[in-house]
mmCIF file of C-alpha atoms in Angstrom:
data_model
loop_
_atom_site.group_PDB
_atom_site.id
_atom_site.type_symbol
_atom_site.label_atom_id
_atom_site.label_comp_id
_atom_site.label_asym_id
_atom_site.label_seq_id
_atom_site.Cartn_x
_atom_site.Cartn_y
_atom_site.Cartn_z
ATOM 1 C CA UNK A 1 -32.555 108.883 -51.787
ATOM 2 C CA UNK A 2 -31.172 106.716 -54.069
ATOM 3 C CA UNK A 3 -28.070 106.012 -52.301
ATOM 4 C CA UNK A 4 -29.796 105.609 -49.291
ATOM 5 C CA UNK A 5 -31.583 102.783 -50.814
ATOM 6 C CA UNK A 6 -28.582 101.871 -52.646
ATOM 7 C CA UNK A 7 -26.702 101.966 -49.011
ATOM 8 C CA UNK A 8 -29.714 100.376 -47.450
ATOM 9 C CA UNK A 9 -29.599 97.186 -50.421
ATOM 10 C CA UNK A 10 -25.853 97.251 -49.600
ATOM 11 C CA UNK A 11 -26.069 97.249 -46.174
ATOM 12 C CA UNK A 12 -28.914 94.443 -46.252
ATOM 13 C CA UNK A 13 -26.985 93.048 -48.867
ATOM 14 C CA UNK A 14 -23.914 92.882 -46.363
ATOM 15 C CA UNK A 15 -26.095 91.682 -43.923
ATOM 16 C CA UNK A 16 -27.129 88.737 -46.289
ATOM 17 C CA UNK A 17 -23.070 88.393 -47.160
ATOM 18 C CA UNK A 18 -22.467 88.285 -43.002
ATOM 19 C CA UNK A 19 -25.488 85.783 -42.590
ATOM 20 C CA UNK A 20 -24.482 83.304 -45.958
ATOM 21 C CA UNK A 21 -20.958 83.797 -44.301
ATOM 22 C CA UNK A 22 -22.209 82.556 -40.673
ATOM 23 C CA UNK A 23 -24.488 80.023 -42.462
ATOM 24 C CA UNK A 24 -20.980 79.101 -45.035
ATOM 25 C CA UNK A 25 -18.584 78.675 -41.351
ATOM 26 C CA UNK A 26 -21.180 76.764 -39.839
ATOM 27 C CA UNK A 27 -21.666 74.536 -42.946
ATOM 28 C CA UNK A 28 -17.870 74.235 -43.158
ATOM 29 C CA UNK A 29 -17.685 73.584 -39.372
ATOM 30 C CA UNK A 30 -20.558 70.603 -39.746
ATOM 31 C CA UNK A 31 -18.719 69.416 -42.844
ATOM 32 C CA UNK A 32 -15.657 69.284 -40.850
ATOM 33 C CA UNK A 33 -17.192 67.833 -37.795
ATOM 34 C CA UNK A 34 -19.132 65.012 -40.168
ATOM 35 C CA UNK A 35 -15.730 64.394 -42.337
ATOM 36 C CA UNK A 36 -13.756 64.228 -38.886
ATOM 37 C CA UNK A 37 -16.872 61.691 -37.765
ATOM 38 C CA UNK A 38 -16.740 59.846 -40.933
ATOM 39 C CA UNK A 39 -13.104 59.747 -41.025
ATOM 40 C CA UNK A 40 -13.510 58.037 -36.882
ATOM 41 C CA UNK A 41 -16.479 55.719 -38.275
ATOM 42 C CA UNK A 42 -14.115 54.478 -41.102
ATOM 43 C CA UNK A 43 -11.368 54.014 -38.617
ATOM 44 C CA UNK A 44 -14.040 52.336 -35.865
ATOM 45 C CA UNK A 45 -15.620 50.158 -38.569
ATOM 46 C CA UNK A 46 -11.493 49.192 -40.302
ATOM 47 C CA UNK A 47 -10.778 48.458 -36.586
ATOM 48 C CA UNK A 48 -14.308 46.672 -35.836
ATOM 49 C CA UNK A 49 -13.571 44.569 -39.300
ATOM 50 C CA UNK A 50 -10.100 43.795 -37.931
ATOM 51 C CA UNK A 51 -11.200 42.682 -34.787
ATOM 52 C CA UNK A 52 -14.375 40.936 -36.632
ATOM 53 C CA UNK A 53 -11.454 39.000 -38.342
ATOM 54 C CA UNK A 54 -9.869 37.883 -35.347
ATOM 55 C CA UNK A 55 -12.837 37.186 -33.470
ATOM 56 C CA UNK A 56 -13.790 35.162 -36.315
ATOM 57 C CA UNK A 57 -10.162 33.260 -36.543
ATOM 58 C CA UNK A 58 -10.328 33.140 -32.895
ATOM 59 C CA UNK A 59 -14.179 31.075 -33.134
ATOM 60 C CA UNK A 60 -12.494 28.984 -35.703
ATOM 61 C CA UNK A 61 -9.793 27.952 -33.341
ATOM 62 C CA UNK A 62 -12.644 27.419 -30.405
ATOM 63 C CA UNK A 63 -14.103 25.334 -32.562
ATOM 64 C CA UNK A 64 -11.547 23.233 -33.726
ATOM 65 C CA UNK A 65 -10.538 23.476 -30.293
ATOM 66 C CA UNK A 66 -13.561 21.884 -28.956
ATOM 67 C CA UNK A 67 -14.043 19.721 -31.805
ATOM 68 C CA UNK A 68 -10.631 18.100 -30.720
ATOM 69 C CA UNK A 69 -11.801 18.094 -27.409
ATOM 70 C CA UNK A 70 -14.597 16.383 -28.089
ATOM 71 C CA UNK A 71 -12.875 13.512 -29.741
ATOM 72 C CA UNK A 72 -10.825 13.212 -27.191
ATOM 73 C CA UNK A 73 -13.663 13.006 -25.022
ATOM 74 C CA UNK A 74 -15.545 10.448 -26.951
ATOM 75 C CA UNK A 75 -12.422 8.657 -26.867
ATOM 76 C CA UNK A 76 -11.976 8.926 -22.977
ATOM 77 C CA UNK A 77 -15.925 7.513 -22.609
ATOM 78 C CA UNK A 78 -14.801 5.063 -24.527
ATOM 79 C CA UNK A 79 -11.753 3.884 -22.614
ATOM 80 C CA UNK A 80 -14.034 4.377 -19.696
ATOM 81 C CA UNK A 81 -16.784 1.696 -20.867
ATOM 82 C CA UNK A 82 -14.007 -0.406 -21.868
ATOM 83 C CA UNK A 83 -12.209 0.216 -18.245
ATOM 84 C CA UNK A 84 -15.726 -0.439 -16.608
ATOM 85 C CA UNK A 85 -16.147 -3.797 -18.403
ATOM 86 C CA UNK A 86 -12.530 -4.723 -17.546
ATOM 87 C CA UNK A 87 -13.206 -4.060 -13.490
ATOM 88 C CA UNK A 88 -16.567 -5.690 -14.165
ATOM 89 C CA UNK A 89 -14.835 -8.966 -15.149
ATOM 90 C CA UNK A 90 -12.189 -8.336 -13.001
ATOM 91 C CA UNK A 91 -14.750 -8.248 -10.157
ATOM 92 C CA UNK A 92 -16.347 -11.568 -11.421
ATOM 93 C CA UNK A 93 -13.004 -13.590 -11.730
ATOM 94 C CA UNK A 94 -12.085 -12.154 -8.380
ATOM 95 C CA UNK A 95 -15.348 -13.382 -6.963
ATOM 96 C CA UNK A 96 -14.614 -16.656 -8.686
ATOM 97 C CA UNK A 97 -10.898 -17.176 -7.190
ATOM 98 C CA UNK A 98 -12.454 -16.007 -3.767
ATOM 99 C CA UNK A 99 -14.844 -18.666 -4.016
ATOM 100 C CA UNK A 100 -12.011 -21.244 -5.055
ATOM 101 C CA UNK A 101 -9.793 -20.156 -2.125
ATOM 102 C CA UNK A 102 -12.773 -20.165 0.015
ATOM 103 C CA UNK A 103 -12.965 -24.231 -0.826
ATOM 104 C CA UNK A 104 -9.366 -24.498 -1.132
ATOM 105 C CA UNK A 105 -9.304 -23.302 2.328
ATOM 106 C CA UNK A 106 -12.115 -25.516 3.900
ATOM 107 C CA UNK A 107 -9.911 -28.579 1.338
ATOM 108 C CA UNK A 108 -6.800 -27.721 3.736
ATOM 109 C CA UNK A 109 -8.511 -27.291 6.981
ATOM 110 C CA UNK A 110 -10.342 -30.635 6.282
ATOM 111 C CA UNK A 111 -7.071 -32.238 4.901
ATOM 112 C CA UNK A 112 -5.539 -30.861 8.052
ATOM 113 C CA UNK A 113 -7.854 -32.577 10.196
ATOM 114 C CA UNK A 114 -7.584 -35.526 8.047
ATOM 115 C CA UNK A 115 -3.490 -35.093 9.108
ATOM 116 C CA UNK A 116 -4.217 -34.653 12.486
ATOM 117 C CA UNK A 117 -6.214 -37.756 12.739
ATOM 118 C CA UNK A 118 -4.116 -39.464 10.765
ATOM 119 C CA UNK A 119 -0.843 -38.525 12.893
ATOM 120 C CA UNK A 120 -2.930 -40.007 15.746
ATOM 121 C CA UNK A 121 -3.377 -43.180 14.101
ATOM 122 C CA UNK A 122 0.258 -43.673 13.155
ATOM 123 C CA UNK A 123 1.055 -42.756 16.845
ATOM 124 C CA UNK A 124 -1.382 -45.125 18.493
ATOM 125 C CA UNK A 125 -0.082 -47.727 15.660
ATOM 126 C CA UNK A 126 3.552 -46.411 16.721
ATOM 127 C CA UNK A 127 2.644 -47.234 20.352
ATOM 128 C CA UNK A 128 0.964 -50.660 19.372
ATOM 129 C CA UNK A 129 4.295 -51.507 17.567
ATOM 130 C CA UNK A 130 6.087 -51.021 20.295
ATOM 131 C CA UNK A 131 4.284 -52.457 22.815
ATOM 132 C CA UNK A 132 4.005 -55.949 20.513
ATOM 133 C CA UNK A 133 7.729 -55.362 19.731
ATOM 134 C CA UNK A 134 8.514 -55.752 23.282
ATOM 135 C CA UNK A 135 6.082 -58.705 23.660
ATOM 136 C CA UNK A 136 7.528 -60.103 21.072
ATOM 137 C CA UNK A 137 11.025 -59.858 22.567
ATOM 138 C CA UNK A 138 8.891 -61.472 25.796
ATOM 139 C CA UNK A 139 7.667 -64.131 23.912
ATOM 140 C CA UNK A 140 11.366 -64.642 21.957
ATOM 141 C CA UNK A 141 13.369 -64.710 25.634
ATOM 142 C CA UNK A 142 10.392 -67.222 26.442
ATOM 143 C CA UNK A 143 10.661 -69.239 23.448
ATOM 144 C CA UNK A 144 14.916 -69.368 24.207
ATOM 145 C CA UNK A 145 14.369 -69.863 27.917
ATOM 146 C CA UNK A 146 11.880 -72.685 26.626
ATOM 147 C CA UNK A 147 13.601 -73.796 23.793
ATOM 148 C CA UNK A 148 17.276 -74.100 26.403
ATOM 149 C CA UNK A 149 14.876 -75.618 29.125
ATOM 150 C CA UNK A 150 13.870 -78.446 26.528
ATOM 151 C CA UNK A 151 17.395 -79.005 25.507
ATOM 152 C CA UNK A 152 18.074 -79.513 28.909
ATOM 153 C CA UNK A 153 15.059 -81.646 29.199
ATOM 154 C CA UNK A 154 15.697 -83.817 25.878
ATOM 155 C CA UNK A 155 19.329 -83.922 27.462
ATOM 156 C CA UNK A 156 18.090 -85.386 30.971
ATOM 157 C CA UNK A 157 15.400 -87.457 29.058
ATOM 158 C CA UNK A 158 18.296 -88.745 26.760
ATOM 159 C CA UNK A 159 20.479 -89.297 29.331
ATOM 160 C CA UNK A 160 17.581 -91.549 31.403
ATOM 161 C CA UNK A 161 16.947 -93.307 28.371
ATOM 162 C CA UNK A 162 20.261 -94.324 28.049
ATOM 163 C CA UNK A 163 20.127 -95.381 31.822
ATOM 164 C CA UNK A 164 16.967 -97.392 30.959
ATOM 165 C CA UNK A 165 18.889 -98.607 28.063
ATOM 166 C CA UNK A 166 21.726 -99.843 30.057
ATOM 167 C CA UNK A 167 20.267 -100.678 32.793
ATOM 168 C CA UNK A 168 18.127 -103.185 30.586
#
């Protein structure tokens, strides 16, 4: 009886070994598992830091990136109201010189006219010239014919003077 307890405690005892064993494997499996886990989480979270880095390197380069960009673009609106003021006075003076060679033009069709009318004049003078040039050659061949006619005349008149004269 005694060694049946005694095999009884042994065998419950065994049992107990068996079960602590079981429980032992599956504590050493979980430890396992979680130290494989941890040993992933500390090799997710070193490769999460090293990309943190260069995610963080990479926002410092956007940002100098885009602070660079935004002086440029500053500097760009700039040009651009200075640009815009240019063309604005550019557009003024050209409206000015547009206006000049508007009465520049109307000066050289009216000194145009002005030539035209004056061309007219000269020719009508031109004409008039010409016409009292050839009157005036009338009037000279009149004036010889005249002036030889009373050289004739003062000739017969001398001549019947001195007929008078001798005859008296």
């Amino acid at each position: 009886m005694e060694l049946l307890r005694q095999k009884k405690k042994i065998a419950e005892t065994e049992n107990k070994l068996k079960q602590q064993q079981t429980l032992y494997e599956a504590v050493c499996s979980d430890r396992n598992l979680y130290s494989k886990q941890l040993i992933e989480a500390r090799d997710e979270i070193t490769e999460m830091k090293r990309k943190l880095k260069i995610l963080s390197h990479q926002i410092d380069q956007l940002k100098e990136e885009i602070a660079s960009k935004d002086s440029a673009l500053v500097k760009v609106n700039a040009d651009l109201v200075h640009v815009e003021r240019d063309k604005e006075s550019l557009n003024v003076e050209v409206s000015g010189r547009k206006q000049e060679l508007e009465a520049t033009k109307q000066l050289l069709e009216s000194q145009r006219a002005e030539e035209r009318k004056l061309r007219k004049i000269l020719a009508e003078a031109s004409s008039e010239r010409a016409r009292q040039k050839k009157e005036l050659e009338k009037v000279i061949n009149e004036r010889d014919i005249l002036g030889s006619q009373l050289i004739r005349r003062n000739d017969e008149l001398a001549l019947l003077y001195e007929k008078t004269t001798k005859d008296t």
